[in-house]
Amino acid sequence: MPVAILIPLYLALAALPLTLAWVQDVPRRPFFDELASSLGLVSLAMILAEFFLLGRFRSITQRAGSDVIMRAHQQLARVALVFAVMHPFLYVSPMTQPPVWDVTSTTAVNYSWEGFWPGIAAWLLLAGLVAMAIARDSSGVPYAVWRMLHGLVAALVAGFGVLHVLRAGRYSADPLLGWVWILLFACAMGALLYVYLVAPLLRWRRPWRVTSVRPAAERTWTVTLRPEFDGGLDYKAGQFAWLNIGHGVFSLNENPFSISSAPSAGPEVEFTIKELGDFTRSIGQIKAGTRAWLEAPHGHLTLAGHADAPGIALIAGGVGIAPLLGILRERAATQDPRPTVLLYGNRREAQIVRPGELRDLAAQHGTEVVHVLSEPEETWTGATGLIDAALLRQQFGTPERRDWVYVLCGPPAMLRAVRAELLALGIPSARILSELFVYD
Ligand SMILES: Cc1cc2nc3c(=O)[nH]c(=O)nc-3n(C[C@H](O)[C@H](O)[C@H](O)COP(=O)(O)OP(=O)(O)OC[C@H]3O[C@@H](n4cnc5c(N)ncnc54)[C@H](O)[C@@H]3O)c2cc1C
């Protein structure tokens, strides 16, 4: 689904209940009452739409990128929270039982405990949900546990919110809008069920086995898997997978990792994994033969759609080399004749992944590999410092490199700086592809 369709689709979904409320033929109330109701309606619709921005639906992530979708998920949740927080405090009409003749609750905000308590529950849980999301990394809660709680509390917020709007909502008393809420809620729960139940069930018949775990560089490992079914994975170089090693197919213990192998190299897939936290620090202990599951492919960091680019620039920081290794290998396997430059930044030489293979790629396929070390040993004779403006200008400042495709992967600060510099060099933003490894 193209991004140009995704945004209007999201806006239409978020505005649908409000539009259905506005077209109703009921007397209008004071401005602040209408504003309070409108914010409540939009906020609940946005909360339900969040269930489609999980970064797990390929038709969405392959266009916009999982990192962009997850960022949108986080930011839009904050907007929904602000709207929800304001919603109960803006009403100016009295909160009481309206007189019998006022069947459309025009003179009072129709109060009933039956309608109010689900609203209070949803309101409190939503604040807790967003706080829990913001404190995710600092809380010390294991990621899998956090994800389960996040899904569970989000489902409760949606359920209580819909119950509140159906019981207390002035506009949602209208049967059409009432059914729209029920339908949206059912779709939201369907999305959750698809990710955590249906998709794992579909994976059940597509198990993988670890074939090897080898050191790739300092605190970095190469993990290879082979499929135990016919066909393997249909992916593009540069994409990533949710990898579950050694757990049941329904387990939430799965992490995203870029695929470092070339699709045309055969059914085995390879990952380059750097030690960081609980799971990645235990990678070296994984035994060959361990069962694994892959939810893939995801991501938009591929050269698809850039066949017309006359050259390829790959810019990696640290383990950001992982997807770029896949692109380089695919380029070599398919004998892509386009000039290619790899700028690869690390702190120390020992952190360079597969230096020998990179040398071979340079020799055999003409890839220009430029290593840059920020904390080099005295024996290092290559470039030093960071991948900065001067280096980028030196490599890509000439007019003939302006139409190349630029693929970036690395720490967020590096990506921001490199992107800004490339834009300053006149590279069109449509030619700059990047993927973040953190969803913060
Ligand atoms: C699209 C994408 C591609 C990636 N590719 C690679 C790669 O090729 N090689 C590599 O070494 N790293 C890659 N990462 C980063 C990798 O996913 C994390 O380093 C890893 O999940 C950390 O897990 P942990 O249990 O060791 O660390 P933890 O201490 O549990 O987590 C450290 C941080 O990693 C992130 N993280 C942990 N678990 C998850 C999860 N299930 N989903 C999303 N984020 C999580 C969180 O930000 C967390 O704060 C990629 C990340 C993304 C989003």
Short mmCIF file of C-alpha atoms and ligand atoms in Angstrom, two decimals:
data_model
loop_
_atom_site.label_atom_id
_atom_site.label_comp_id
_atom_site.label_asym_id
_atom_site.label_seq_id
_atom_site.Cartn_x
_atom_site.Cartn_y
_atom_site.Cartn_z
CA MET A 1 0.00 0.00 0.00
CA PRO A 2 1.65 3.29 -1.07
CA VAL A 3 2.45 5.85 1.66
CA ALA A 4 0.32 8.38 -0.24
CA ILE A 5 -2.69 6.16 0.49
CA LEU A 6 -1.69 5.19 4.05
CA ILE A 7 -1.87 8.72 5.48
CA PRO A 8 -5.35 9.62 4.07
CA LEU A 9 -6.54 6.14 5.13
CA TYR A 10 -5.37 6.75 8.69
CA LEU A 11 -6.94 10.23 8.77
CA ALA A 12 -10.24 8.85 7.39
CA LEU A 13 -10.27 6.13 10.07
CA ALA A 14 -9.47 8.55 12.90
CA ALA A 15 -12.12 11.04 11.69
CA LEU A 16 -14.86 8.52 10.82
CA PRO A 17 -16.75 8.51 14.17
CA LEU A 18 -16.51 12.30 14.46
CA THR A 19 -17.86 12.73 10.92
CA LEU A 20 -20.74 10.35 11.65
CA ALA A 21 -21.47 12.38 14.80
CA TRP A 22 -21.42 15.74 13.01
CA VAL A 23 -23.86 14.66 10.32
CA GLN A 24 -26.45 13.67 12.93
CA ASP A 25 -29.50 15.88 13.18
CA VAL A 26 -29.31 16.73 16.91
CA PRO A 27 -29.32 20.19 18.52
CA ARG A 28 -25.83 21.59 19.14
CA ARG A 29 -24.60 22.27 22.66
CA PRO A 30 -22.19 24.90 23.96
CA PHE A 31 -18.88 25.00 22.07
CA PHE A 32 -16.83 23.42 24.86
CA ASP A 33 -19.27 20.52 25.23
CA GLU A 34 -18.96 19.82 21.51
CA LEU A 35 -15.17 20.13 21.71
CA ALA A 36 -15.03 17.71 24.66
CA SER A 37 -17.15 15.13 22.81
CA SER A 38 -15.17 15.58 19.59
CA LEU A 39 -11.83 15.03 21.37
CA GLY A 40 -13.24 11.91 23.03
CA LEU A 41 -14.45 10.51 19.70
CA VAL A 42 -11.17 11.24 17.88
CA SER A 43 -9.08 9.95 20.75
CA LEU A 44 -10.92 6.62 20.87
CA ALA A 45 -10.74 6.22 17.08
CA MET A 46 -6.98 6.91 17.22
CA ILE A 47 -6.55 4.34 19.99
CA LEU A 48 -8.33 1.73 17.86
CA ALA A 49 -6.22 2.70 14.82
CA GLU A 50 -3.05 2.09 16.90
CA PHE A 51 -3.70 -1.66 16.59
CA PHE A 52 -2.92 -1.43 12.86
CA LEU A 53 0.36 0.41 13.47
CA LEU A 54 2.12 -2.53 15.11
CA GLY A 55 4.96 -2.73 12.60
CA ARG A 56 3.88 -6.28 11.79
CA PHE A 57 1.69 -5.79 8.73
CA ARG A 58 3.89 -6.16 5.69
CA SER A 59 1.63 -4.22 3.34
CA ILE A 60 2.25 -1.23 5.61
CA THR A 61 5.87 -1.71 6.76
CA GLN A 62 7.33 -2.50 3.33
CA ARG A 63 6.22 0.93 2.13
CA ALA A 64 6.77 3.19 5.07
CA GLY A 65 9.41 1.22 7.01
CA SER A 66 8.87 -0.44 10.38
CA ASP A 67 10.79 2.27 12.22
CA VAL A 68 8.56 4.99 10.72
CA ILE A 69 5.40 3.02 11.56
CA MET A 70 6.57 2.38 15.13
CA ARG A 71 7.47 6.04 15.52
CA ALA A 72 4.00 6.99 14.25
CA HIS A 73 2.49 4.45 16.69
CA GLN A 74 4.33 6.10 19.60
CA GLN A 75 3.67 9.72 18.64
CA LEU A 76 0.01 9.19 17.76
CA ALA A 77 -0.52 7.40 21.09
CA ARG A 78 0.73 10.55 22.83
CA VAL A 79 -1.67 12.73 20.81
CA ALA A 80 -4.55 10.36 21.64
CA LEU A 81 -3.58 10.58 25.32
CA VAL A 82 -3.63 14.41 25.27
CA PHE A 83 -7.09 14.38 23.62
CA ALA A 84 -8.34 11.78 26.13
CA VAL A 85 -6.96 13.72 29.10
CA MET A 86 -8.75 16.92 27.97
CA HIS A 87 -12.01 15.16 27.07
CA PRO A 88 -13.73 14.97 30.52
CA PHE A 89 -12.55 18.40 31.72
CA LEU A 90 -13.90 20.56 28.89
CA TYR A 91 -17.62 19.96 29.46
CA VAL A 92 -19.40 23.09 30.70
CA SER A 93 -22.97 21.75 30.94
CA PRO A 94 -23.90 20.14 34.26
CA MET A 95 -23.16 16.44 34.65
CA THR A 96 -26.53 15.13 35.71
CA GLN A 97 -29.57 13.24 34.51
CA PRO A 98 -31.15 15.49 31.80
CA PRO A 99 -34.89 16.30 32.17
CA VAL A 100 -37.28 13.75 30.64
CA TRP A 101 -38.14 16.05 27.71
CA ASP A 102 -34.42 16.42 26.77
CA VAL A 103 -34.08 13.11 24.93
CA THR A 104 -30.89 14.19 23.11
CA SER A 105 -29.03 15.31 26.31
CA THR A 106 -28.66 18.88 25.03
CA THR A 107 -28.98 20.65 28.39
CA ALA A 108 -26.83 18.32 30.46
CA VAL A 109 -24.00 15.81 30.10
CA ASN A 110 -25.91 12.62 30.62
CA TYR A 111 -24.41 11.16 33.80
CA SER A 112 -24.81 7.52 34.71
CA TRP A 113 -22.29 5.49 36.70
CA GLU A 114 -22.85 2.61 34.29
CA GLY A 115 -21.54 4.80 31.46
CA PHE A 116 -18.89 6.60 33.46
CA TRP A 117 -16.89 3.85 35.10
CA PRO A 118 -15.63 2.29 31.83
CA GLY A 119 -14.54 5.79 30.77
CA ILE A 120 -12.60 6.32 33.98
CA ALA A 121 -11.04 2.86 33.66
CA ALA A 122 -9.99 3.50 30.03
CA TRP A 123 -8.67 6.97 30.93
CA LEU A 124 -6.51 5.71 33.80
CA LEU A 125 -5.29 2.66 31.90
CA LEU A 126 -4.37 4.79 28.87
CA ALA A 127 -2.23 7.09 31.00
CA GLY A 128 -0.60 3.98 32.52
CA LEU A 129 -0.07 2.48 29.07
CA VAL A 130 1.74 5.53 27.72
CA ALA A 131 3.82 5.86 30.92
CA MET A 132 4.73 2.18 30.64
CA ALA A 133 5.78 2.69 27.00
CA ILE A 134 7.93 5.72 27.82
CA ALA A 135 9.61 3.89 30.72
CA ARG A 136 10.07 0.69 28.71
CA ASP A 137 13.86 0.69 28.56
CA SER A 138 14.48 2.11 32.04
CA SER A 139 11.96 -0.14 33.83
CA GLY A 140 14.13 -3.26 33.66
CA VAL A 141 11.10 -5.35 32.66
CA PRO A 142 12.12 -7.99 30.07
CA TYR A 143 11.02 -6.93 26.59
CA ALA A 144 8.79 -10.01 26.04
CA VAL A 145 6.95 -9.39 29.33
CA TRP A 146 6.62 -5.71 28.49
CA ARG A 147 5.15 -6.53 25.08
CA MET A 148 2.58 -8.90 26.58
CA LEU A 149 1.50 -6.30 29.18
CA HIS A 150 1.41 -3.57 26.55
CA GLY A 151 -0.91 -5.62 24.31
CA LEU A 152 -3.12 -6.64 27.20
CA VAL A 153 -3.53 -3.15 28.67
CA ALA A 154 -4.08 -1.68 25.19
CA ALA A 155 -6.89 -4.18 24.56
CA LEU A 156 -8.46 -3.20 27.93
CA VAL A 157 -8.21 0.53 27.09
CA ALA A 158 -9.94 -0.12 23.76
CA GLY A 159 -12.62 -2.32 25.35
CA PHE A 160 -13.44 0.08 28.21
CA GLY A 161 -13.31 3.05 25.83
CA VAL A 162 -15.83 1.49 23.47
CA LEU A 163 -18.06 0.45 26.39
CA HIS A 164 -17.94 4.04 27.68
CA VAL A 165 -18.81 5.60 24.34
CA LEU A 166 -21.67 3.16 23.76
CA ARG A 167 -23.15 3.70 27.24
CA ALA A 168 -22.46 7.40 27.82
CA GLY A 169 -21.94 8.87 24.34
CA ARG A 170 -24.56 11.30 23.12
CA TYR A 171 -23.75 10.77 19.44
CA SER A 172 -22.88 7.10 19.76
CA ALA A 173 -26.47 6.35 20.80
CA ASP A 174 -27.09 6.54 17.05
CA PRO A 175 -27.25 2.91 15.80
CA LEU A 176 -24.97 3.52 12.80
CA LEU A 177 -22.20 5.06 14.91
CA GLY A 178 -22.75 2.41 17.59
CA TRP A 179 -22.13 -0.34 15.03
CA VAL A 180 -19.11 1.49 13.62
CA TRP A 181 -17.54 1.45 17.10
CA ILE A 182 -18.22 -2.26 17.47
CA LEU A 183 -16.77 -2.94 14.03
CA LEU A 184 -13.64 -0.87 14.69
CA PHE A 185 -13.15 -2.62 18.02
CA ALA A 186 -13.56 -6.05 16.37
CA CYS A 187 -11.00 -5.11 13.68
CA ALA A 188 -8.55 -3.85 16.33
CA MET A 189 -8.84 -7.08 18.32
CA GLY A 190 -8.59 -9.02 15.03
CA ALA A 191 -5.27 -7.27 14.31
CA LEU A 192 -3.96 -8.29 17.74
CA LEU A 193 -5.19 -11.85 17.33
CA TYR A 194 -3.62 -12.04 13.88
CA VAL A 195 -0.18 -11.01 15.17
CA TYR A 196 -0.15 -13.19 18.29
CA LEU A 197 -2.27 -16.18 17.25
CA VAL A 198 -2.95 -16.50 13.51
CA ALA A 199 0.52 -15.53 12.22
CA PRO A 200 2.28 -17.95 14.64
CA LEU A 201 -0.16 -20.69 13.59
CA LEU A 202 0.76 -20.06 9.96
CA ARG A 203 4.45 -20.28 10.92
CA TRP A 204 3.91 -23.63 12.63
CA ARG A 205 4.56 -25.52 9.39
CA ARG A 206 7.63 -23.45 8.56
CA PRO A 207 10.21 -24.29 11.24
CA TRP A 208 13.91 -23.42 10.96
CA ARG A 209 17.03 -24.88 12.59
CA VAL A 210 20.19 -23.14 13.66
CA THR A 211 23.04 -24.52 11.56
CA SER A 212 25.88 -22.53 13.11
CA VAL A 213 26.77 -19.71 15.49
CA ARG A 214 30.20 -18.23 14.85
CA PRO A 215 32.04 -15.14 16.09
CA ALA A 216 31.89 -12.39 13.44
CA ALA A 217 33.74 -9.62 15.31
CA GLU A 218 34.18 -8.37 18.87
CA ARG A 219 30.90 -9.21 20.73
CA THR A 220 29.23 -9.87 17.40
CA TRP A 221 28.00 -13.20 16.04
CA THR A 222 27.03 -14.76 12.75
CA VAL A 223 23.98 -16.98 13.14
CA THR A 224 22.93 -19.20 10.25
CA LEU A 225 19.57 -20.94 9.91
CA ARG A 226 18.22 -23.41 7.42
CA PRO A 227 14.55 -24.02 6.66
CA GLU A 228 13.00 -27.39 7.49
CA PHE A 229 10.43 -26.97 4.77
CA ASP A 230 10.55 -26.59 1.01
CA GLY A 231 11.20 -23.20 -0.46
CA GLY A 232 12.75 -21.12 2.29
CA LEU A 233 12.12 -17.43 2.68
CA ASP A 234 11.16 -15.10 -0.15
CA TYR A 235 12.93 -11.87 0.79
CA LYS A 236 14.91 -8.98 -0.64
CA ALA A 237 18.47 -8.13 0.37
CA GLY A 238 18.38 -5.63 3.26
CA GLN A 239 15.11 -6.78 4.82
CA PHE A 240 14.75 -8.00 8.38
CA ALA A 241 13.03 -10.79 10.31
CA TRP A 242 11.54 -11.27 13.77
CA LEU A 243 13.69 -14.09 15.08
CA ASN A 244 12.61 -16.53 17.77
CA ILE A 245 15.29 -19.05 18.68
CA GLY A 246 14.60 -21.92 21.04
CA HIS A 247 11.09 -20.87 22.13
CA GLY A 248 7.63 -22.11 21.17
CA VAL A 249 6.01 -20.70 18.06
CA PHE A 250 3.60 -18.56 20.15
CA SER A 251 6.35 -17.14 22.34
CA LEU A 252 6.74 -13.38 22.56
CA ASN A 253 10.51 -13.90 22.83
CA GLU A 254 11.31 -12.67 19.35
CA ASN A 255 13.62 -9.86 18.28
CA PRO A 256 14.07 -8.01 15.01
CA PHE A 257 17.31 -8.66 13.11
CA SER A 258 18.37 -7.75 9.59
CA ILE A 259 19.12 -10.58 7.21
CA SER A 260 22.78 -10.47 6.18
CA SER A 261 22.62 -13.18 3.54
CA ALA A 262 21.89 -12.72 -0.16
CA PRO A 263 18.50 -14.06 -1.31
CA SER A 264 20.08 -15.62 -4.40
CA ALA A 265 22.60 -17.55 -2.26
CA GLY A 266 20.05 -20.24 -1.39
CA PRO A 267 17.56 -21.09 1.33
CA GLU A 268 19.92 -20.62 4.31
CA VAL A 269 19.65 -17.22 5.98
CA GLU A 270 22.31 -15.49 8.01
CA PHE A 271 22.12 -12.86 10.74
CA THR A 272 24.84 -10.63 12.18
CA ILE A 273 23.99 -10.06 15.82
CA LYS A 274 25.72 -7.78 18.29
CA GLU A 275 25.57 -8.42 22.03
CA LEU A 276 23.45 -5.82 23.74
CA GLY A 277 20.99 -7.19 26.30
CA ASP A 278 19.45 -10.36 27.73
CA PHE A 279 18.92 -12.27 24.51
CA THR A 280 21.80 -11.08 22.36
CA ARG A 281 24.34 -11.68 25.15
CA SER A 282 23.33 -15.35 25.15
CA ILE A 283 23.72 -15.82 21.37
CA GLY A 284 27.14 -17.44 21.69
CA GLN A 285 25.65 -20.29 23.78
CA ILE A 286 23.04 -21.27 21.19
CA LYS A 287 23.70 -24.79 19.91
CA ALA A 288 23.49 -25.88 16.27
CA GLY A 289 20.24 -27.79 15.80
CA THR A 290 18.14 -25.45 17.99
CA ARG A 291 14.63 -24.90 16.61
CA ALA A 292 13.87 -21.36 15.39
CA TRP A 293 10.97 -19.42 13.91
CA LEU A 294 11.09 -16.49 11.52
CA GLU A 295 8.41 -13.89 11.00
CA ALA A 296 9.62 -12.33 7.77
CA PRO A 297 10.33 -10.54 5.57
CA HIS A 298 9.83 -7.01 6.87
CA GLY A 299 11.40 -3.66 6.12
CA HIS A 300 11.98 -1.35 3.22
CA LEU A 301 15.78 -1.07 3.23
CA THR A 302 16.12 -2.63 -0.20
CA LEU A 303 17.30 -1.51 -3.62
CA ALA A 304 13.93 -2.50 -5.12
CA GLY A 305 12.58 0.52 -6.93
CA HIS A 306 16.08 1.96 -7.48
CA ALA A 307 17.19 -0.07 -10.51
CA ASP A 308 17.64 3.23 -12.36
CA ALA A 309 20.16 4.58 -9.81
CA PRO A 310 23.57 4.69 -11.54
CA GLY A 311 25.50 3.81 -8.38
CA ILE A 312 25.08 2.52 -4.83
CA ALA A 313 26.38 4.13 -1.65
CA LEU A 314 26.18 2.05 1.52
CA ILE A 315 26.88 3.83 4.79
CA ALA A 316 27.05 1.72 7.95
CA GLY A 317 27.82 2.39 11.58
CA GLY A 318 28.66 -0.63 13.80
CA VAL A 319 26.23 -3.52 13.48
CA GLY A 320 24.32 -1.41 10.94
CA ILE A 321 26.51 -3.34 8.49
CA ALA A 322 24.12 -6.33 8.86
CA PRO A 323 21.55 -5.43 6.18
CA LEU A 324 24.19 -3.77 4.00
CA LEU A 325 26.17 -7.01 3.97
CA GLY A 326 23.08 -8.66 2.48
CA ILE A 327 22.88 -5.97 -0.20
CA LEU A 328 26.61 -6.24 -0.99
CA ARG A 329 26.42 -10.03 -1.23
CA GLU A 330 23.35 -9.92 -3.45
CA ARG A 331 24.99 -7.33 -5.66
CA ALA A 332 28.03 -9.62 -6.05
CA ALA A 333 25.91 -12.75 -6.61
CA THR A 334 23.83 -11.06 -9.32
CA GLN A 335 26.89 -9.29 -10.78
CA ASP A 336 25.29 -5.88 -10.49
CA PRO A 337 27.74 -3.75 -12.53
CA ARG A 338 26.95 -0.44 -10.82
CA PRO A 339 29.77 1.33 -8.97
CA THR A 340 29.40 0.78 -5.22
CA VAL A 341 30.99 2.50 -2.23
CA LEU A 342 30.77 1.20 1.34
CA LEU A 343 31.57 3.65 4.14
CA TYR A 344 31.82 1.59 7.31
CA GLY A 345 32.37 3.26 10.66
CA ASN A 346 33.43 1.49 13.85
CA ARG A 347 35.28 2.41 16.99
CA ARG A 348 38.02 -0.22 16.83
CA GLU A 349 39.37 -2.55 14.15
CA ALA A 350 38.24 -5.64 16.10
CA GLN A 351 34.63 -4.52 15.62
CA ILE A 352 34.78 -4.74 11.82
CA VAL A 353 32.51 -7.58 10.70
CA ARG A 354 33.87 -9.91 8.03
CA PRO A 355 36.90 -7.80 7.01
CA GLY A 356 38.25 -10.59 4.77
CA GLU A 357 34.98 -10.96 2.86
CA LEU A 358 34.77 -7.19 2.44
CA ARG A 359 38.30 -7.23 1.00
CA ASP A 360 37.27 -10.00 -1.43
CA LEU A 361 34.17 -8.07 -2.48
CA ALA A 362 36.35 -5.07 -3.13
CA ALA A 363 38.80 -7.10 -5.19
CA GLN A 364 36.33 -9.19 -7.15
CA HIS A 365 33.39 -6.89 -7.65
CA GLY A 366 34.94 -3.46 -7.53
CA THR A 367 33.24 -2.33 -4.32
CA GLU A 368 35.17 0.55 -2.83
CA VAL A 369 35.32 -0.16 0.91
CA VAL A 370 36.28 2.73 3.20
CA HIS A 371 36.74 1.84 6.88
CA VAL A 372 36.62 4.69 9.36
CA LEU A 373 37.65 4.13 12.98
CA SER A 374 36.92 6.60 15.76
CA GLU A 375 39.22 5.00 18.38
CA PRO A 376 41.91 3.33 16.24
CA GLU A 377 44.95 1.48 17.55
CA GLU A 378 48.32 2.98 16.68
CA THR A 379 48.85 0.41 13.93
CA TRP A 380 45.74 1.53 11.98
CA THR A 381 46.60 3.16 8.69
CA GLY A 382 43.09 3.81 7.33
CA ALA A 383 40.71 6.74 7.81
CA THR A 384 40.03 7.92 11.35
CA GLY A 385 37.29 9.91 13.05
CA LEU A 386 33.59 9.79 12.20
CA ILE A 387 31.67 9.52 8.96
CA ASP A 388 31.38 13.29 8.82
CA ALA A 389 30.55 16.07 6.39
CA ALA A 390 34.10 16.23 4.98
CA LEU A 391 34.25 12.51 4.21
CA LEU A 392 30.76 12.48 2.71
CA ARG A 393 31.57 15.49 0.54
CA GLN A 394 34.83 13.88 -0.58
CA GLN A 395 33.06 10.63 -1.53
CA PHE A 396 29.71 11.84 -2.84
CA GLY A 397 30.10 15.56 -3.55
CA THR A 398 30.46 15.21 -7.32
CA PRO A 399 27.40 15.85 -9.57
CA GLU A 400 27.48 12.33 -11.12
CA ARG A 401 26.94 10.74 -7.67
CA ARG A 402 23.85 12.85 -6.95
CA ASP A 403 21.53 10.27 -8.54
CA TRP A 404 23.00 7.30 -6.70
CA VAL A 405 20.92 5.46 -4.15
CA TYR A 406 22.14 5.91 -0.55
CA VAL A 407 21.44 3.16 1.97
CA LEU A 408 22.09 4.08 5.62
CA CYS A 409 22.06 1.91 8.72
CA GLY A 410 23.59 2.65 12.11
CA PRO A 411 23.11 4.54 15.38
CA PRO A 412 20.31 7.16 15.30
CA ALA A 413 22.65 10.14 15.79
CA MET A 414 24.85 9.01 12.93
CA LEU A 415 21.87 8.46 10.64
CA ARG A 416 20.51 11.93 11.39
CA ALA A 417 23.86 13.60 10.72
CA VAL A 418 24.59 11.63 7.52
CA ARG A 419 21.09 12.20 6.14
CA ALA A 420 21.33 15.95 6.79
CA GLU A 421 24.71 16.12 5.07
CA LEU A 422 23.55 14.11 2.05
CA LEU A 423 20.54 16.40 1.68
CA ALA A 424 22.92 19.37 1.89
CA LEU A 425 24.94 17.81 -0.95
CA GLY A 426 21.80 17.88 -3.08
CA ILE A 427 20.92 14.17 -2.88
CA PRO A 428 17.11 13.89 -3.27
CA SER A 429 15.49 12.50 -0.10
CA ALA A 430 13.75 9.80 -2.16
CA ARG A 431 17.23 8.39 -2.91
CA ILE A 432 18.17 8.12 0.78
CA LEU A 433 17.00 4.92 2.48
CA SER A 434 17.55 4.25 6.14
CA GLU A 435 16.42 1.98 8.93
CA LEU A 436 16.77 2.47 12.66
CA PHE A 437 17.53 -0.45 14.96
CA VAL A 438 15.76 1.20 17.88
CA TYR A 439 12.09 2.09 18.13
CA ASP A 440 12.49 5.04 20.51
C1 LIG B 1 14.46 -3.40 12.17
C2 LIG B 1 15.55 -3.80 13.12
C3 LIG B 1 16.63 -4.52 12.65
C4 LIG B 1 17.65 -4.88 13.53
N1 LIG B 1 18.72 -5.58 13.05
C5 LIG B 1 19.71 -5.92 13.88
C6 LIG B 1 20.84 -6.66 13.40
O1 LIG B 1 20.92 -7.05 12.24
N2 LIG B 1 21.81 -6.98 14.28
C7 LIG B 1 21.76 -6.59 15.60
O2 LIG B 1 22.69 -6.90 16.35
N3 LIG B 1 20.73 -5.87 16.08
C8 LIG B 1 19.68 -5.54 15.26
N4 LIG B 1 18.61 -4.86 15.75
C9 LIG B 1 18.57 -4.52 17.18
C10 LIG B 1 18.11 -5.74 17.96
O3 LIG B 1 16.76 -6.04 17.68
C11 LIG B 1 18.24 -5.50 19.46
O4 LIG B 1 19.59 -5.25 19.73
C12 LIG B 1 17.83 -6.73 20.22
O5 LIG B 1 16.46 -6.95 20.04
C13 LIG B 1 18.17 -6.54 21.69
O6 LIG B 1 17.63 -7.63 22.40
P1 LIG B 1 18.21 -8.06 23.84
O7 LIG B 1 17.22 -8.94 24.48
O8 LIG B 1 19.57 -8.57 23.71
O9 LIG B 1 18.34 -6.69 24.58
P2 LIG B 1 17.37 -6.02 25.63
O10 LIG B 1 18.22 -5.53 26.75
O11 LIG B 1 16.19 -6.86 25.94
O12 LIG B 1 16.89 -4.80 24.79
C14 LIG B 1 17.74 -3.75 24.43
C15 LIG B 1 16.92 -2.85 23.50
O13 LIG B 1 16.69 -3.54 22.26
C16 LIG B 1 15.39 -3.26 21.81
N5 LIG B 1 14.63 -4.53 21.78
C17 LIG B 1 14.76 -5.59 22.59
N6 LIG B 1 13.90 -6.54 22.26
C18 LIG B 1 13.19 -6.06 21.24
C19 LIG B 1 12.11 -6.58 20.49
N7 LIG B 1 11.60 -7.78 20.73
N8 LIG B 1 11.61 -5.80 19.51
C20 LIG B 1 12.11 -4.57 19.28
N9 LIG B 1 13.12 -4.04 19.94
C21 LIG B 1 13.66 -4.78 20.92
C22 LIG B 1 14.78 -2.28 22.78
O14 LIG B 1 15.01 -0.96 22.34
C23 LIG B 1 15.55 -2.54 24.03
O15 LIG B 1 15.57 -1.44 24.86
C24 LIG B 1 17.58 -4.50 14.89
C25 LIG B 1 16.47 -3.78 15.36
C26 LIG B 1 15.48 -3.44 14.49
C27 LIG B 1 14.30 -2.66 15.02
#
